[in-house]
Amino acid sequence: MGSRALSFINLPVELVCDVLQLLSIRDLLQCNLVCKRLQKIINESSALQFTIELSRCRMVPNLTSELSFSARLRLLRDRENAWKTLNPTSRHQMKLAHSGTIYEFSGGVYGVGKESNHRTAYITFYDLPSSASGEQLSTTHHFPDVNVVDFTMDPTQDLLVLVALNSDSSHMYNLHLRKLSTNEPHPSAPAPILPCHERRLGLDTPDNAVQIQIFGDAIGILVKESLLSLRAHFEIFKWRNVFPNSCQVKSLVGIDDFSFLSDDHFLLAQPNGMLDVYSFAGSISDENNPVYRASYELPALSPAYSFWYISLSSNPIPGYSGHAGEGEQKAYHCSPTNRIHACCLYVYQPSLPDGDTVYPFVFFFHPQALLNYQHHLKMSSTRPDLDQYLRRKGINKVHIHDEDDDDVPSSSNLNDTGLPSPDTEPSSPHSGHHSSGSFVLFDGTSSELLDFFTPQATNPGSSSMLFDVSPTSSEHMLSPGCQTPALPVPWEAWGPPNTRWFRGSLSQDWQRSVYGLRSVDCVVDRAALDSFKRGDARLNQHSETDQNDSEADTEHDSGSESDEDGFVDVNEIPFTEGDIERQLGCTVTLPKFVRVRDFNPYSVSKALDELPPDASPLPNQTRSSPKLRSPVDRERAGFVAEMVRDRGGHKRVVTEATTMNVRNVFMEDVSSSLPYVETISKDDFNVNEAMMDDCRILLVKRDKGRNSKGIIILDM
C-alpha cells in the first residue's frame, strides 16, 4: 500500500501556526505571499496577527501576560487607534495630596516629593491605573535621616534610588537602593548604599545639579558642578554587583546631559555642542571602561552665539520590561531599543548685558543614527576636503578609529525584532529610500514594512563648527578608556537625513514628554489667545479642565496686558520662569491642545495610505503670522509659531525635507528629514504641560512656583 508524503501545507492548522510562530517576522510576512491557504491561516490566527502588529508598532510582548492572544490583539489595535486619533478611552482627574518640585513618572507610577526645611521629607507614589477606578492607590515613604536631593525608580524591579547628600564622608553623595513597595533596602543589592563622586577640598558645593537614571541592572548619575559649570562627574553603577561596580567619566569642561543609546552605549552632551558616544562592556569596573567611540557635531553657531544648555532624553530606558499596575492589563510594552531621542538646544548671546537671551530648539533622532559610528568615521576620514577641514579646525594630527567589524555594537546589527539591520551601502541622504520588506495589512494585502533611514554618510561640505580636538581636549575628558581624539563626524554627514527640527519652548519638559517613538506637548489655542488679547474675563470658563477642577486658579488674578501682537520677545524671558504663557505675554493659563508626533515609519506609511486622493504629504508648514511692524516683531513671531494652533482635530503627515529659518542663530538654516505624523486633539485643556508613557497622557496643571496642582489622565 503506497504512502503519500504529507506536505507542510496539509498539516493541521494548529501545527502550522506553531511552526510559523517560530519564524522571524520577515519570514512570516513572506509566507503570507506563498499561497492562499497560508495567507488564510496567518490572517485568522490571533497569535500570528499579534506578532505582526507588535512588529509594526515597534513593541515587544510581555511574556508573563495571562491574556488570550485575541484579547492582546484587540487591546493593541484599540490602543493604537486611540493614539492615531487622539481619542482616549477614558479620562479622569488625579488629585495630589501635596505638590513638590522633584517628581518621577515611570511604569504607571507617579512619584512626587514634599520639601520641608530645604530637604525632601517624604515622597508619595501614586498607582496611575488604580485612579481610573476612583480608588487612586498611593504609598508615602518618609526619610527622616536621609537628605534626599533627587530620586528615580523602576517599578519593574521594585527599585527606588534615592540621591542623598553626604555631610561627613569622603564622597559627596550616597545612592540608597531601596524597594519601591516598602522603602526597605533592596535584597538584590549587595551594598544598599553606593558612595558617589569623591569630594575635593574647596571645589565641591552642595548645590550641584544631579541627574540619575536606571537602566536594567545599571544606574547612571551625572553631577554637574555649580562652580561656573566647568566640571562634571558621570558614573555608571552595576547595582547588583559587588564592589567595585562602577566606571566613570570626569570632565574639566563640563557635561550638560547624558542619555543611554543602548544597554552598552551612552551619549554625553558637551557644552561646546558636541555629542560624544561611549561604550562599556564586560566587567563594569575594568580600567578600559568606558570607551570613547566618536563625537558628532551639531550645526555651526553664528559667531555671536553660544550653546547655553543641551538636554537629552528618551523613554523607556534600556532594560525596561513593562509594569502592570493595579487593574492594568500589560500585554506588551514599547521596545527600549527602538525609541526616539530628543535633544533640546538652548542658545544665547553672551555679549548681551542681561544674559537672558535664550533661543530654544529641539530635534529628534533615532539612536541608530549615532550607533553606526564606525561607518561615519571611515566616511569622514576619506572625505575629499579632509585636509582643508583639519586646517580649519586647527588639527595637526588626528587618529581615526578603524575597528574590526566584529566590534560593531550588537544593537547596530539587530533591531528589536531580531532582524538584520538594512544594508549600509552609501546613498544620498535625501533619496527617500527606506529599507523595506513585505508585510500584511489588515485585509491581507501586501505592502512595504518601512524602517528608519539607514544612518549613512555622504561626502559632506565643509562644516564651520569650532571644535578643538587638539591634545588639550583629551585632557578635559578624563575617562579611563580611549584617550586618542578622533575626527568629529560633521553635522552635514549625519544630521539632515536622520533628524527632524522644531523651534522649542522653555516650558517643555522633554525628559517626560518622549516615549517610544512618540512625543507629546501642548500648543495654545489661538482663539484663547485672541480672547486674552481682547481682555475676555471668561477665557478659562469654557475649558473642560477648569470645570472639573475644584481648586481655584487664584494665582493668575492680576497682570498686565501683552503687546498688541500677542507676542513677547523670548529674549526677555529668563529660563527659570519659562512657560508658554510668559513667552506669549499672557498672565493667565491659556487652554491648550495636546499634540502628538509619531515617528514610527509604519505610522507614516499608514497615514499616507489614508490621505484623500487629492491630498499630499505636507512640509513643516505653520499658519502665517499676523502682519508685523519691525524685525524685532518678526523675530518674536518666529519663535512662537510652533506654540500656537488655530484648531483641534488636526492631522498631517510630514515626509519631505524641511528647512527651518533659525534667525541667524546658526551659520545656516537647518534642514532635517525624519518623517513623522502629527495629530492635535479636538479638545483643549487648561494645563501647563504634558507627559506620556505607552498607554496614557498626563496633563499637569502647575502654580507659579512650578508645583503640581492636579493631573488629568487620558487613558489610551
Tab-separated table of N, CA and C in Angstrom, residues 362-443:
chain	number	residue	atom	x	y	z
A	362	VAL	N	14.556	72.128	19.394
A	362	VAL	CA	14.518	70.714	19.732
A	362	VAL	C	14.584	69.918	18.444
A	363	PHE	N	15.374	68.840	18.453
A	363	PHE	CA	15.346	67.931	17.314
A	363	PHE	C	15.276	66.498	17.822
A	364	PHE	N	14.712	65.628	16.989
A	364	PHE	CA	14.510	64.230	17.330
A	364	PHE	C	15.371	63.361	16.423
A	365	PHE	N	15.856	62.255	16.966
A	365	PHE	CA	16.680	61.340	16.185
A	365	PHE	C	16.534	59.937	16.762
A	366	HIS	N	16.823	58.942	15.927
A	366	HIS	CA	16.833	57.555	16.364
A	366	HIS	C	18.256	57.219	16.808
A	367	PRO	N	18.438	56.436	17.884
A	367	PRO	CA	19.805	56.165	18.362
A	367	PRO	C	20.684	55.467	17.339
A	368	GLN	N	20.064	54.738	16.398
A	368	GLN	CA	20.855	54.069	15.384
A	368	GLN	C	21.666	55.058	14.559
A	369	ALA	N	21.198	56.303	14.496
A	369	ALA	CA	21.925	57.330	13.753
A	369	ALA	C	23.307	57.584	14.336
A	370	LEU	N	23.474	57.331	15.648
A	370	LEU	CA	24.759	57.563	16.295
A	370	LEU	C	25.508	56.276	16.615
A	371	LEU	N	24.798	55.153	16.635
A	371	LEU	CA	25.456	53.883	16.945
A	371	LEU	C	26.264	53.346	15.766
A	372	ASN	N	25.993	53.831	14.579
A	372	ASN	CA	26.749	53.389	13.399
A	372	ASN	C	27.988	54.263	13.218
A	373	TYR	N	28.706	54.485	14.314
A	373	TYR	CA	29.804	55.445	14.290
A	373	TYR	C	30.994	54.972	13.467
A	374	GLN	N	31.223	53.672	13.362
A	374	GLN	CA	32.353	53.203	12.569
A	374	GLN	C	32.216	53.621	11.112
A	375	HIS	N	31.022	53.469	10.574
A	375	HIS	CA	30.800	53.870	9.181
A	375	HIS	C	30.994	55.368	9.025
A	376	HIS	N	30.461	56.143	9.947
A	376	HIS	CA	30.588	57.600	9.871
A	376	HIS	C	32.051	58.025	9.927
A	377	LEU	N	32.813	57.424	10.842
A	377	LEU	CA	34.205	57.814	10.995
A	377	LEU	C	35.028	57.459	9.756
A	378	LYS	N	34.765	56.292	9.188
A	378	LYS	CA	35.507	55.897	7.993
A	378	LYS	C	35.160	56.806	6.816
A	379	MET	N	33.872	57.152	6.694
A	379	MET	CA	33.474	58.049	5.615
A	379	MET	C	34.095	59.431	5.808
A	380	SER	N	34.146	59.901	7.066
A	380	SER	CA	34.728	61.219	7.321
A	380	SER	C	36.209	61.234	7.021
A	381	SER	N	36.912	60.112	7.271
A	381	SER	CA	38.349	60.068	7.058
A	381	SER	C	38.708	60.042	5.580
A	382	THR	N	37.744	59.722	4.703
A	382	THR	CA	38.013	59.662	3.271
A	382	THR	C	37.403	60.824	2.509
A	383	ARG	N	36.900	61.830	3.219
A	383	ARG	CA	36.260	62.953	2.552
A	383	ARG	C	37.279	63.725	1.722
A	384	PRO	N	36.917	64.202	0.551
A	384	PRO	CA	37.873	64.884	-0.337
A	384	PRO	C	38.484	66.135	0.276
A	385	ASP	N	37.713	66.866	1.091
A	385	ASP	CA	38.222	68.116	1.647
A	385	ASP	C	38.796	67.937	3.043
A	386	LEU	N	39.295	66.730	3.364
A	386	LEU	CA	39.758	66.445	4.714
A	386	LEU	C	40.879	67.388	5.145
A	387	ASP	N	41.866	67.627	4.271
A	387	ASP	CA	42.990	68.478	4.642
A	387	ASP	C	42.533	69.892	4.993
A	388	GLN	N	41.641	70.449	4.151
A	388	GLN	CA	41.122	71.784	4.453
A	388	GLN	C	40.332	71.775	5.743
A	389	TYR	N	39.567	70.723	5.947
A	389	TYR	CA	38.756	70.607	7.154
A	389	TYR	C	39.642	70.599	8.400
A	390	LEU	N	40.734	69.808	8.372
A	390	LEU	CA	41.621	69.715	9.517
A	390	LEU	C	42.314	71.055	9.780
A	391	ARG	N	42.741	71.746	8.705
A	391	ARG	CA	43.394	73.045	8.896
A	391	ARG	C	42.434	74.048	9.516
A	392	ARG	N	41.183	74.064	9.056
A	392	ARG	CA	40.205	74.996	9.607
A	392	ARG	C	39.926	74.704	11.079
A	393	LYS	N	39.994	73.414	11.456
A	393	LYS	CA	39.776	73.032	12.839
A	393	LYS	C	41.010	73.244	13.706
A	394	GLY	N	42.158	73.499	13.077
A	394	GLY	CA	43.385	73.630	13.839
A	394	GLY	C	43.944	72.309	14.302
A	395	ILE	N	43.653	71.222	13.550
A	395	ILE	CA	44.104	69.891	13.928
A	395	ILE	C	45.348	69.545	13.132
A	396	ASN	N	46.444	69.233	13.845
A	396	ASN	CA	47.675	68.862	13.172
A	396	ASN	C	47.758	67.363	12.928
A	397	LYS	N	47.274	66.594	13.880
A	397	LYS	CA	47.353	65.147	13.750
A	397	LYS	C	46.108	64.554	14.381
A	398	VAL	N	45.490	63.635	13.701
A	398	VAL	CA	44.247	63.069	14.204
A	398	VAL	C	44.239	61.574	13.952
A	399	HIS	N	43.644	60.846	14.871
A	399	HIS	CA	43.541	59.398	14.734
A	399	HIS	C	42.097	59.029	14.438
A	400	ILE	N	41.876	58.246	13.386
A	400	ILE	CA	40.539	57.780	13.030
A	400	ILE	C	40.392	56.341	13.495
A	401	HIS	N	39.355	56.071	14.300
A	401	HIS	CA	39.110	54.703	14.748
A	401	HIS	C	38.851	53.808	13.548
A	402	ASP	N	39.533	52.695	13.494
A	402	ASP	CA	39.316	51.715	12.431
A	402	ASP	C	39.241	50.347	13.080
A	403	GLU	N	38.097	50.060	13.697
A	403	GLU	CA	37.961	48.845	14.473
A	403	GLU	C	37.512	47.695	13.596
A	404	ASP	N	37.730	46.493	14.109
A	404	ASP	CA	37.302	45.315	13.374
A	404	ASP	C	35.795	45.257	13.291
A	405	ASP	N	35.311	44.606	12.236
A	405	ASP	CA	33.867	44.521	12.032
A	405	ASP	C	33.167	43.830	13.185
A	406	ASP	N	33.847	42.876	13.843
A	406	ASP	CA	33.187	42.143	14.920
A	406	ASP	C	33.082	42.961	16.196
A	407	ASP	N	33.592	44.214	16.169
A	407	ASP	CA	33.480	45.074	17.335
A	407	ASP	C	32.332	46.058	17.223
A	408	VAL	N	31.536	45.930	16.154
A	408	VAL	CA	30.386	46.793	15.995
A	408	VAL	C	29.392	46.482	17.102
A	409	PRO	N	28.787	47.477	17.746
A	409	PRO	CA	27.839	47.202	18.827
A	409	PRO	C	26.710	46.323	18.342
A	410	SER	N	26.303	45.404	19.213
A	410	SER	CA	25.274	44.443	18.822
A	410	SER	C	23.982	45.131	18.441
A	411	SER	N	23.699	46.293	19.064
A	411	SER	CA	22.458	46.983	18.761
A	411	SER	C	22.431	47.522	17.347
A	412	SER	N	23.593	47.659	16.693
A	412	SER	CA	23.588	48.145	15.323
A	412	SER	C	23.444	47.013	14.321
A	413	ASN	N	23.538	45.762	14.785
A	413	ASN	CA	23.383	44.632	13.885
A	413	ASN	C	21.967	44.112	13.840
A	414	LEU	N	21.258	44.244	14.948
A	414	LEU	CA	19.916	43.691	15.024
A	414	LEU	C	18.968	44.754	15.518
A	415	ASN	N	17.745	44.719	15.003
A	415	ASN	CA	16.717	45.591	15.556
A	415	ASN	C	15.931	44.821	16.598
A	416	ASP	N	14.880	45.439	17.141
A	416	ASP	CA	14.194	44.823	18.265
A	416	ASP	C	13.408	43.576	17.879
A	417	THR	N	13.222	43.300	16.597
A	417	THR	CA	12.540	42.082	16.199
A	417	THR	C	13.516	40.959	15.911
A	418	GLY	N	14.817	41.218	16.099
A	418	GLY	CA	15.811	40.201	15.835
A	418	GLY	C	16.210	40.113	14.386
A	419	LEU	N	15.848	41.133	13.574
A	419	LEU	CA	16.144	41.112	12.149
A	419	LEU	C	17.423	41.861	11.855
A	420	PRO	N	18.167	41.449	10.847
A	420	PRO	CA	19.356	42.220	10.477
A	420	PRO	C	18.970	43.638	10.089
A	421	SER	N	19.821	44.590	10.445
A	421	SER	CA	19.578	45.964	10.042
A	421	SER	C	19.762	46.084	8.540
A	422	PRO	N	19.196	47.132	7.919
A	422	PRO	CA	19.317	47.316	6.482
A	422	PRO	C	20.771	47.437	6.052
A	423	ASP	N	20.995	47.207	4.768
A	423	ASP	CA	22.344	47.330	4.231
A	423	ASP	C	22.849	48.741	4.444
A	424	THR	N	24.160	48.868	4.515
A	424	THR	CA	24.753	50.170	4.799
A	424	THR	C	25.556	50.689	3.630
A	425	GLU	N	25.149	50.361	2.404
A	425	GLU	CA	25.824	50.933	1.252
A	425	GLU	C	25.524	52.414	1.175
A	426	PRO	N	26.510	53.242	0.831
A	426	PRO	CA	26.276	54.686	0.778
A	426	PRO	C	25.194	55.047	-0.223
A	427	SER	N	24.376	55.990	0.145
A	427	SER	CA	23.367	56.523	-0.754
A	427	SER	C	23.094	57.951	-0.352
A	428	SER	N	22.396	58.662	-1.196
A	428	SER	CA	22.094	60.060	-0.903
A	428	SER	C	21.185	60.153	0.295
A	429	PRO	N	21.479	61.020	1.260
A	429	PRO	CA	20.633	61.118	2.436
A	429	PRO	C	19.258	61.652	2.134
A	430	HIS	N	19.057	62.244	0.993
A	430	HIS	CA	17.750	62.795	0.643
A	430	HIS	C	17.058	61.982	-0.444
A	431	SER	N	17.536	60.762	-0.662
A	431	SER	CA	16.935	59.968	-1.728
A	431	SER	C	15.558	59.465	-1.370
A	432	GLY	N	15.272	59.390	-0.045
A	432	GLY	CA	13.949	58.957	0.374
A	432	GLY	C	13.779	57.460	0.363
A	433	HIS	N	14.824	56.687	0.137
A	433	HIS	CA	14.721	55.236	0.103
A	433	HIS	C	14.846	54.684	1.503
A	434	HIS	N	13.917	53.811	1.869
A	434	HIS	CA	13.963	53.116	3.136
A	434	HIS	C	14.333	51.666	2.878
A	435	SER	N	14.842	51.033	3.934
A	435	SER	CA	14.923	49.589	3.860
A	435	SER	C	13.518	49.038	4.012
A	436	SER	N	13.202	47.960	3.333
A	436	SER	CA	11.820	47.501	3.339
A	436	SER	C	11.753	46.003	3.231
A	437	GLY	N	10.575	45.483	3.536
A	437	GLY	CA	10.247	44.080	3.380
A	437	GLY	C	8.752	43.981	3.271
A	438	SER	N	8.243	42.845	2.930
A	438	SER	CA	6.802	42.705	2.795
A	438	SER	C	6.141	42.598	4.153
A	439	PHE	N	4.921	43.106	4.246
A	439	PHE	CA	4.116	42.819	5.418
A	439	PHE	C	2.671	42.702	4.976
A	440	VAL	N	1.825	42.262	5.886
A	440	VAL	CA	0.421	42.011	5.574
A	440	VAL	C	-0.434	43.065	6.247
A	441	LEU	N	-1.243	43.739	5.474
A	441	LEU	CA	-2.187	44.681	6.038
A	441	LEU	C	-3.358	43.934	6.652
A	442	PHE	N	-4.263	44.670	7.315
A	442	PHE	CA	-5.376	44.027	7.985
A	442	PHE	C	-6.226	43.221	7.008
A	443	ASP	N	-6.286	43.672	5.761
A	443	ASP	CA	-7.127	42.982	4.781
A	443	ASP	C	-6.364	41.893	4.037
